[in-house]
């Protein structure tokens, strides 16, 4: 799956799918994005200072004015990088944030990732809305001295989005109804569904599906467990349904993903 770039109204998104490499790669400045891959002892250099550490799958990176140089990457890399148009960037400088949990950015990255890997698009209004939502989020959360985070009218507060995202990841194998997710945020199901989408760009159903498929993808690559066991382990009781959803979300079947990995390693 090659890297790709899409210019949307208000932003540009880049999707990168790279094999393990000892070459240095760079995440450019003024970017917010998500690593969908887990890495062990990766070296990252920011502003001339290098550190080595693990990267969790689903981790968010905000570069601000400083690019990130990556080296000693021993695993496959999949990431989505989002570059807002300069006119949307916060007036205050955005600080660098490495390997943080942020459900708002994660939800937006899932929406854009699916557009890249399946060829599906966003409408111009939807993409522009997502860009403005991310710009406001950067200003409130990552710009030093920013105003106290406050959800846009009708949107779920960032802390509640994070709480729901953590709950989803911890309970993927279980039944995750709208009522159950709304209960985590202490809202009515109707209000929760609208507010969650307003905050992340994804419906609760789309977010849960994306996290289940992402967990399945990671297990397919990291273990020899059967497709049936992996499907059941992330909440799919029907194998045919799992295969259909997997292909819809990632553009390939589970077996194709493992075959792709085998060809890369051979």
mmCIF file of C-alpha atoms in Angstrom:
data_model
loop_
_atom_site.group_PDB
_atom_site.id
_atom_site.type_symbol
_atom_site.label_atom_id
_atom_site.label_comp_id
_atom_site.label_asym_id
_atom_site.label_seq_id
_atom_site.Cartn_x
_atom_site.Cartn_y
_atom_site.Cartn_z
ATOM 1 C CA UNK A 1 0.000 0.000 0.000
ATOM 2 C CA UNK A 2 1.912 3.078 -1.198
ATOM 3 C CA UNK A 3 1.907 6.485 0.438
ATOM 4 C CA UNK A 4 -0.653 8.964 -0.834
ATOM 5 C CA UNK A 5 -1.600 12.615 -0.438
ATOM 6 C CA UNK A 6 -5.030 14.249 -0.784
ATOM 7 C CA UNK A 7 -5.704 17.983 -0.880
ATOM 8 C CA UNK A 8 -8.991 18.799 0.852
ATOM 9 C CA UNK A 9 -10.633 22.177 1.447
ATOM 10 C CA UNK A 10 -8.740 23.560 4.439
ATOM 11 C CA UNK A 11 -6.121 20.828 4.761
ATOM 12 C CA UNK A 12 -3.937 18.182 3.136
ATOM 13 C CA UNK A 13 -3.801 14.636 4.447
ATOM 14 C CA UNK A 14 -1.003 12.153 3.838
ATOM 15 C CA UNK A 15 -1.238 8.420 4.401
ATOM 16 C CA UNK A 16 2.038 6.528 4.751
ATOM 17 C CA UNK A 17 2.462 2.744 4.686
ATOM 18 C CA UNK A 18 6.153 1.897 4.822
ATOM 19 C CA UNK A 19 8.190 -1.272 5.426
ATOM 20 C CA UNK A 20 10.763 -1.499 8.239
ATOM 21 C CA UNK A 21 13.769 0.652 7.414
ATOM 22 C CA UNK A 22 17.012 1.997 8.832
ATOM 23 C CA UNK A 23 16.631 5.145 6.744
ATOM 24 C CA UNK A 24 15.607 8.440 8.333
ATOM 25 C CA UNK A 25 12.117 9.708 7.546
ATOM 26 C CA UNK A 26 10.626 13.060 8.484
ATOM 27 C CA UNK A 27 7.280 14.232 9.779
ATOM 28 C CA UNK A 28 7.175 17.830 8.625
ATOM 29 C CA UNK A 29 6.363 20.905 10.727
ATOM 30 C CA UNK A 30 2.818 22.200 11.342
ATOM 31 C CA UNK A 31 1.318 18.722 11.351
ATOM 32 C CA UNK A 32 -1.023 16.739 13.539
ATOM 33 C CA UNK A 33 -1.356 13.038 12.977
ATOM 34 C CA UNK A 34 -1.657 9.500 14.252
ATOM 35 C CA UNK A 35 0.667 6.496 14.195
ATOM 36 C CA UNK A 36 -1.468 3.427 13.568
ATOM 37 C CA UNK A 37 1.605 1.243 14.115
ATOM 38 C CA UNK A 38 3.309 0.249 17.333
ATOM 39 C CA UNK A 39 7.087 0.741 17.421
ATOM 40 C CA UNK A 40 9.747 -0.408 19.850
ATOM 41 C CA UNK A 41 12.786 1.744 20.660
ATOM 42 C CA UNK A 42 12.234 4.159 17.782
ATOM 43 C CA UNK A 43 14.561 7.142 17.624
ATOM 44 C CA UNK A 44 12.988 10.557 17.113
ATOM 45 C CA UNK A 45 14.883 13.811 16.760
ATOM 46 C CA UNK A 46 13.189 17.152 17.395
ATOM 47 C CA UNK A 47 15.079 20.451 17.341
ATOM 48 C CA UNK A 48 18.426 18.659 17.370
ATOM 49 C CA UNK A 49 17.603 16.531 20.416
ATOM 50 C CA UNK A 50 17.217 12.765 19.971
ATOM 51 C CA UNK A 51 15.305 10.385 22.215
ATOM 52 C CA UNK A 52 14.598 6.666 21.955
ATOM 53 C CA UNK A 53 11.329 5.162 23.064
ATOM 54 C CA UNK A 54 8.323 3.034 22.211
ATOM 55 C CA UNK A 55 5.393 4.360 20.198
ATOM 56 C CA UNK A 56 1.911 3.096 21.001
ATOM 57 C CA UNK A 57 -0.520 2.300 18.209
ATOM 58 C CA UNK A 58 -3.030 5.140 18.035
ATOM 59 C CA UNK A 59 -0.573 7.683 19.433
ATOM 60 C CA UNK A 60 -0.982 11.307 18.345
ATOM 61 C CA UNK A 61 1.923 13.536 17.301
ATOM 62 C CA UNK A 62 1.795 17.316 16.933
ATOM 63 C CA UNK A 63 4.884 18.858 15.368
ATOM 64 C CA UNK A 64 4.267 22.586 15.686
ATOM 65 C CA UNK A 65 7.242 24.509 14.308
ATOM 66 C CA UNK A 66 9.654 21.563 14.610
ATOM 67 C CA UNK A 67 9.773 18.582 12.279
ATOM 68 C CA UNK A 68 10.352 15.088 13.673
ATOM 69 C CA UNK A 69 13.143 12.953 12.158
ATOM 70 C CA UNK A 70 12.540 9.200 12.646
ATOM 71 C CA UNK A 71 15.191 6.488 12.540
ATOM 72 C CA UNK A 72 15.768 2.886 13.667
ATOM 73 C CA UNK A 73 12.231 1.857 12.764
ATOM 74 C CA UNK A 74 12.130 -1.928 12.986
ATOM 75 C CA UNK A 75 8.439 -2.433 12.246
ATOM 76 C CA UNK A 76 6.075 -1.591 9.423
ATOM 77 C CA UNK A 77 4.809 1.967 9.630
ATOM 78 C CA UNK A 78 1.298 3.202 8.978
ATOM 79 C CA UNK A 79 0.436 6.795 9.790
ATOM 80 C CA UNK A 80 -1.867 9.622 8.798
ATOM 81 C CA UNK A 81 -0.453 13.156 8.794
ATOM 82 C CA UNK A 82 -2.735 16.195 8.558
ATOM 83 C CA UNK A 83 -1.480 19.604 7.422
ATOM 84 C CA UNK A 84 -3.932 22.438 7.930
ATOM 85 C CA UNK A 85 -3.926 25.386 5.551
ATOM 86 C CA UNK A 86 -1.804 28.230 6.987
ATOM 87 C CA UNK A 87 -4.864 30.473 7.236
ATOM 88 C CA UNK A 88 -6.424 28.016 9.713
ATOM 89 C CA UNK A 89 -3.403 27.567 11.940
ATOM 90 C CA UNK A 90 -3.662 29.075 15.442
ATOM 91 C CA UNK A 91 -2.230 32.569 15.866
ATOM 92 C CA UNK A 92 -0.181 31.335 18.833
ATOM 93 C CA UNK A 93 2.613 28.849 18.074
ATOM 94 C CA UNK A 94 1.548 25.249 18.513
ATOM 95 C CA UNK A 95 3.827 23.231 20.771
ATOM 96 C CA UNK A 96 5.316 19.839 19.972
ATOM 97 C CA UNK A 97 3.488 16.879 21.518
ATOM 98 C CA UNK A 98 4.861 13.356 21.168
ATOM 99 C CA UNK A 99 2.984 10.099 21.672
ATOM 100 C CA UNK A 100 -0.123 11.495 23.374
ATOM 101 C CA UNK A 101 -3.649 10.102 23.585
ATOM 102 C CA UNK A 102 -6.230 12.303 21.897
ATOM 103 C CA UNK A 103 -9.597 10.868 20.876
ATOM 104 C CA UNK A 104 -10.556 13.917 18.805
ATOM 105 C CA UNK A 105 -7.507 13.636 16.535
ATOM 106 C CA UNK A 106 -7.777 9.833 16.455
ATOM 107 C CA UNK A 107 -11.372 10.017 15.223
ATOM 108 C CA UNK A 108 -10.480 12.514 12.491
ATOM 109 C CA UNK A 109 -7.485 10.415 11.415
ATOM 110 C CA UNK A 110 -9.681 7.329 11.079
ATOM 111 C CA UNK A 111 -12.042 9.249 8.777
ATOM 112 C CA UNK A 112 -9.158 10.394 6.566
ATOM 113 C CA UNK A 113 -7.377 7.046 6.630
ATOM 114 C CA UNK A 114 -10.417 5.296 5.223
ATOM 115 C CA UNK A 115 -10.578 7.843 2.400
ATOM 116 C CA UNK A 116 -6.967 7.037 1.503
ATOM 117 C CA UNK A 117 -7.035 3.253 1.674
ATOM 118 C CA UNK A 118 -10.449 2.647 0.096
ATOM 119 C CA UNK A 119 -10.639 5.519 -2.371
ATOM 120 C CA UNK A 120 -13.767 6.878 -0.705
ATOM 121 C CA UNK A 121 -14.007 10.623 -0.374
ATOM 122 C CA UNK A 122 -15.379 13.338 1.843
ATOM 123 C CA UNK A 123 -17.613 16.079 0.583
ATOM 124 C CA UNK A 124 -16.053 19.530 0.403
ATOM 125 C CA UNK A 125 -18.218 20.694 3.300
ATOM 126 C CA UNK A 126 -17.361 17.655 5.449
ATOM 127 C CA UNK A 127 -13.622 18.039 4.821
ATOM 128 C CA UNK A 128 -13.700 21.774 5.519
ATOM 129 C CA UNK A 129 -15.676 21.202 8.717
ATOM 130 C CA UNK A 130 -13.118 18.629 9.848
ATOM 131 C CA UNK A 131 -10.253 21.047 9.112
ATOM 132 C CA UNK A 132 -11.845 23.844 11.117
ATOM 133 C CA UNK A 133 -12.579 21.446 13.986
ATOM 134 C CA UNK A 134 -8.925 20.354 14.093
ATOM 135 C CA UNK A 135 -7.681 23.957 13.921
ATOM 136 C CA UNK A 136 -9.809 24.894 16.920
ATOM 137 C CA UNK A 137 -8.646 21.789 18.757
ATOM 138 C CA UNK A 138 -4.969 22.616 18.171
ATOM 139 C CA UNK A 139 -5.525 26.164 19.395
ATOM 140 C CA UNK A 140 -7.264 25.092 22.579
ATOM 141 C CA UNK A 141 -5.151 22.068 23.507
ATOM 142 C CA UNK A 142 -1.670 22.457 22.034
ATOM 143 C CA UNK A 143 -0.996 26.203 21.740
ATOM 144 C CA UNK A 144 0.778 27.454 24.908
ATOM 145 C CA UNK A 145 -1.379 29.938 26.754
ATOM 146 C CA UNK A 146 -4.426 28.889 24.807
ATOM 147 C CA UNK A 147 -7.880 29.442 26.155
ATOM 148 C CA UNK A 148 -9.495 26.802 28.286
ATOM 149 C CA UNK A 149 -10.649 23.905 26.080
ATOM 150 C CA UNK A 150 -14.305 24.276 25.254
ATOM 151 C CA UNK A 151 -16.177 22.029 22.879
ATOM 152 C CA UNK A 152 -17.801 23.718 19.877
ATOM 153 C CA UNK A 153 -21.540 24.180 20.183
ATOM 154 C CA UNK A 154 -23.161 20.743 20.140
ATOM 155 C CA UNK A 155 -19.844 18.825 20.284
ATOM 156 C CA UNK A 156 -18.601 16.448 22.960
ATOM 157 C CA UNK A 157 -15.923 17.794 25.296
ATOM 158 C CA UNK A 158 -12.418 16.528 24.460
ATOM 159 C CA UNK A 159 -12.057 14.819 27.844
ATOM 160 C CA UNK A 160 -15.271 12.883 27.285
ATOM 161 C CA UNK A 161 -14.137 11.885 23.781
ATOM 162 C CA UNK A 162 -10.912 10.529 25.289
ATOM 163 C CA UNK A 163 -12.864 8.665 27.962
ATOM 164 C CA UNK A 164 -15.130 7.063 25.372
ATOM 165 C CA UNK A 165 -12.165 6.173 23.121
ATOM 166 C CA UNK A 166 -10.368 4.468 26.017
ATOM 167 C CA UNK A 167 -13.547 2.606 26.959
ATOM 168 C CA UNK A 168 -14.011 1.371 23.389
ATOM 169 C CA UNK A 169 -10.432 0.076 23.144
ATOM 170 C CA UNK A 170 -10.762 -1.713 26.479
ATOM 171 C CA UNK A 171 -14.048 -3.452 25.587
ATOM 172 C CA UNK A 172 -13.757 -4.299 21.875
ATOM 173 C CA UNK A 173 -14.768 -7.926 22.393
ATOM 174 C CA UNK A 174 -17.978 -6.985 24.187
ATOM 175 C CA UNK A 175 -21.289 -5.651 22.926
ATOM 176 C CA UNK A 176 -20.873 -1.892 22.514
ATOM 177 C CA UNK A 177 -24.328 -0.420 22.129
ATOM 178 C CA UNK A 178 -25.054 3.270 21.688
ATOM 179 C CA UNK A 179 -26.696 3.248 25.120
ATOM 180 C CA UNK A 180 -23.537 1.846 26.702
ATOM 181 C CA UNK A 181 -21.262 4.415 25.073
ATOM 182 C CA UNK A 182 -23.640 7.235 25.946
ATOM 183 C CA UNK A 183 -23.558 6.046 29.544
ATOM 184 C CA UNK A 184 -19.776 6.537 29.640
ATOM 185 C CA UNK A 185 -20.352 10.194 28.758
ATOM 186 C CA UNK A 186 -23.448 10.452 30.994
ATOM 187 C CA UNK A 187 -25.592 11.640 28.082
ATOM 188 C CA UNK A 188 -28.748 10.463 26.381
ATOM 189 C CA UNK A 189 -28.034 8.211 23.346
ATOM 190 C CA UNK A 190 -29.476 10.796 20.935
ATOM 191 C CA UNK A 191 -27.433 13.697 22.349
ATOM 192 C CA UNK A 192 -24.306 11.566 22.604
ATOM 193 C CA UNK A 193 -24.465 10.387 18.983
ATOM 194 C CA UNK A 194 -24.756 13.926 17.641
ATOM 195 C CA UNK A 195 -22.147 15.375 19.996
ATOM 196 C CA UNK A 196 -19.593 12.620 19.328
ATOM 197 C CA UNK A 197 -19.811 13.107 15.579
ATOM 198 C CA UNK A 198 -19.582 16.878 15.970
ATOM 199 C CA UNK A 199 -16.333 16.422 17.921
ATOM 200 C CA UNK A 200 -14.597 13.731 15.841
ATOM 201 C CA UNK A 201 -16.170 13.700 12.381
ATOM 202 C CA UNK A 202 -17.152 10.037 12.881
ATOM 203 C CA UNK A 203 -20.364 8.514 14.197
ATOM 204 C CA UNK A 204 -20.020 6.281 17.277
ATOM 205 C CA UNK A 205 -20.653 3.249 15.056
ATOM 206 C CA UNK A 206 -17.958 4.289 12.595
ATOM 207 C CA UNK A 207 -15.476 4.920 15.402
ATOM 208 C CA UNK A 208 -16.098 1.553 17.093
ATOM 209 C CA UNK A 209 -15.828 -0.241 13.746
ATOM 210 C CA UNK A 210 -12.565 1.541 12.930
ATOM 211 C CA UNK A 211 -11.043 0.665 16.303
ATOM 212 C CA UNK A 212 -12.130 -2.984 15.982
ATOM 213 C CA UNK A 213 -10.639 -3.289 12.516
ATOM 214 C CA UNK A 214 -7.457 -1.540 13.645
ATOM 215 C CA UNK A 215 -7.090 -3.992 16.537
ATOM 216 C CA UNK A 216 -7.686 -6.887 14.154
ATOM 217 C CA UNK A 217 -5.093 -5.532 11.720
ATOM 218 C CA UNK A 218 -2.492 -5.287 14.492
ATOM 219 C CA UNK A 219 -3.175 -8.851 15.670
ATOM 220 C CA UNK A 220 -3.039 -10.235 12.127
ATOM 221 C CA UNK A 221 0.418 -8.731 11.687
ATOM 222 C CA UNK A 222 1.780 -9.532 15.140
ATOM 223 C CA UNK A 223 0.407 -13.027 15.814
ATOM 224 C CA UNK A 224 -0.341 -16.332 14.106
ATOM 225 C CA UNK A 225 -3.850 -16.481 15.538
ATOM 226 C CA UNK A 226 -6.536 -17.626 13.136
ATOM 227 C CA UNK A 227 -8.724 -15.090 11.372
ATOM 228 C CA UNK A 228 -11.733 -16.591 13.168
ATOM 229 C CA UNK A 229 -10.177 -16.115 16.606
ATOM 230 C CA UNK A 230 -9.091 -12.576 15.784
ATOM 231 C CA UNK A 231 -12.558 -11.682 14.501
ATOM 232 C CA UNK A 232 -14.174 -12.991 17.679
ATOM 233 C CA UNK A 233 -11.541 -11.248 19.803
ATOM 234 C CA UNK A 234 -12.502 -7.825 18.462
ATOM 235 C CA UNK A 235 -16.256 -8.267 18.681
ATOM 236 C CA UNK A 236 -17.301 -9.888 15.376
ATOM 237 C CA UNK A 237 -19.349 -13.064 15.819
ATOM 238 C CA UNK A 238 -19.821 -13.589 12.065
ATOM 239 C CA UNK A 239 -16.675 -14.263 10.023
ATOM 240 C CA UNK A 240 -18.234 -13.265 6.698
ATOM 241 C CA UNK A 241 -19.340 -9.955 8.153
ATOM 242 C CA UNK A 242 -15.855 -9.388 9.574
ATOM 243 C CA UNK A 243 -14.261 -10.001 6.168
ATOM 244 C CA UNK A 244 -16.675 -7.612 4.452
ATOM 245 C CA UNK A 245 -16.091 -4.857 7.009
ATOM 246 C CA UNK A 246 -12.316 -5.413 6.959
ATOM 247 C CA UNK A 247 -12.229 -5.007 3.170
ATOM 248 C CA UNK A 248 -14.504 -1.966 3.324
ATOM 249 C CA UNK A 249 -12.295 -0.271 5.919
ATOM 250 C CA UNK A 250 -8.824 -1.250 4.634
ATOM 251 C CA UNK A 251 -9.386 -2.113 0.988
ATOM 252 C CA UNK A 252 -8.222 -5.735 1.361
ATOM 253 C CA UNK A 253 -9.176 -9.019 3.009
ATOM 254 C CA UNK A 254 -7.477 -10.239 6.211
ATOM 255 C CA UNK A 255 -5.602 -12.937 4.303
ATOM 256 C CA UNK A 256 -4.355 -10.370 1.796
ATOM 257 C CA UNK A 257 -2.838 -8.348 4.637
ATOM 258 C CA UNK A 258 -0.878 -11.327 5.944
ATOM 259 C CA UNK A 259 0.231 -12.213 2.429
ATOM 260 C CA UNK A 260 1.438 -8.662 1.919
ATOM 261 C CA UNK A 261 3.483 -8.885 5.120
ATOM 262 C CA UNK A 262 5.009 -12.226 4.080
ATOM 263 C CA UNK A 263 6.108 -10.762 0.739
ATOM 264 C CA UNK A 264 7.688 -7.793 2.498
ATOM 265 C CA UNK A 265 9.659 -10.000 4.875
ATOM 266 C CA UNK A 266 10.807 -12.466 2.220
#
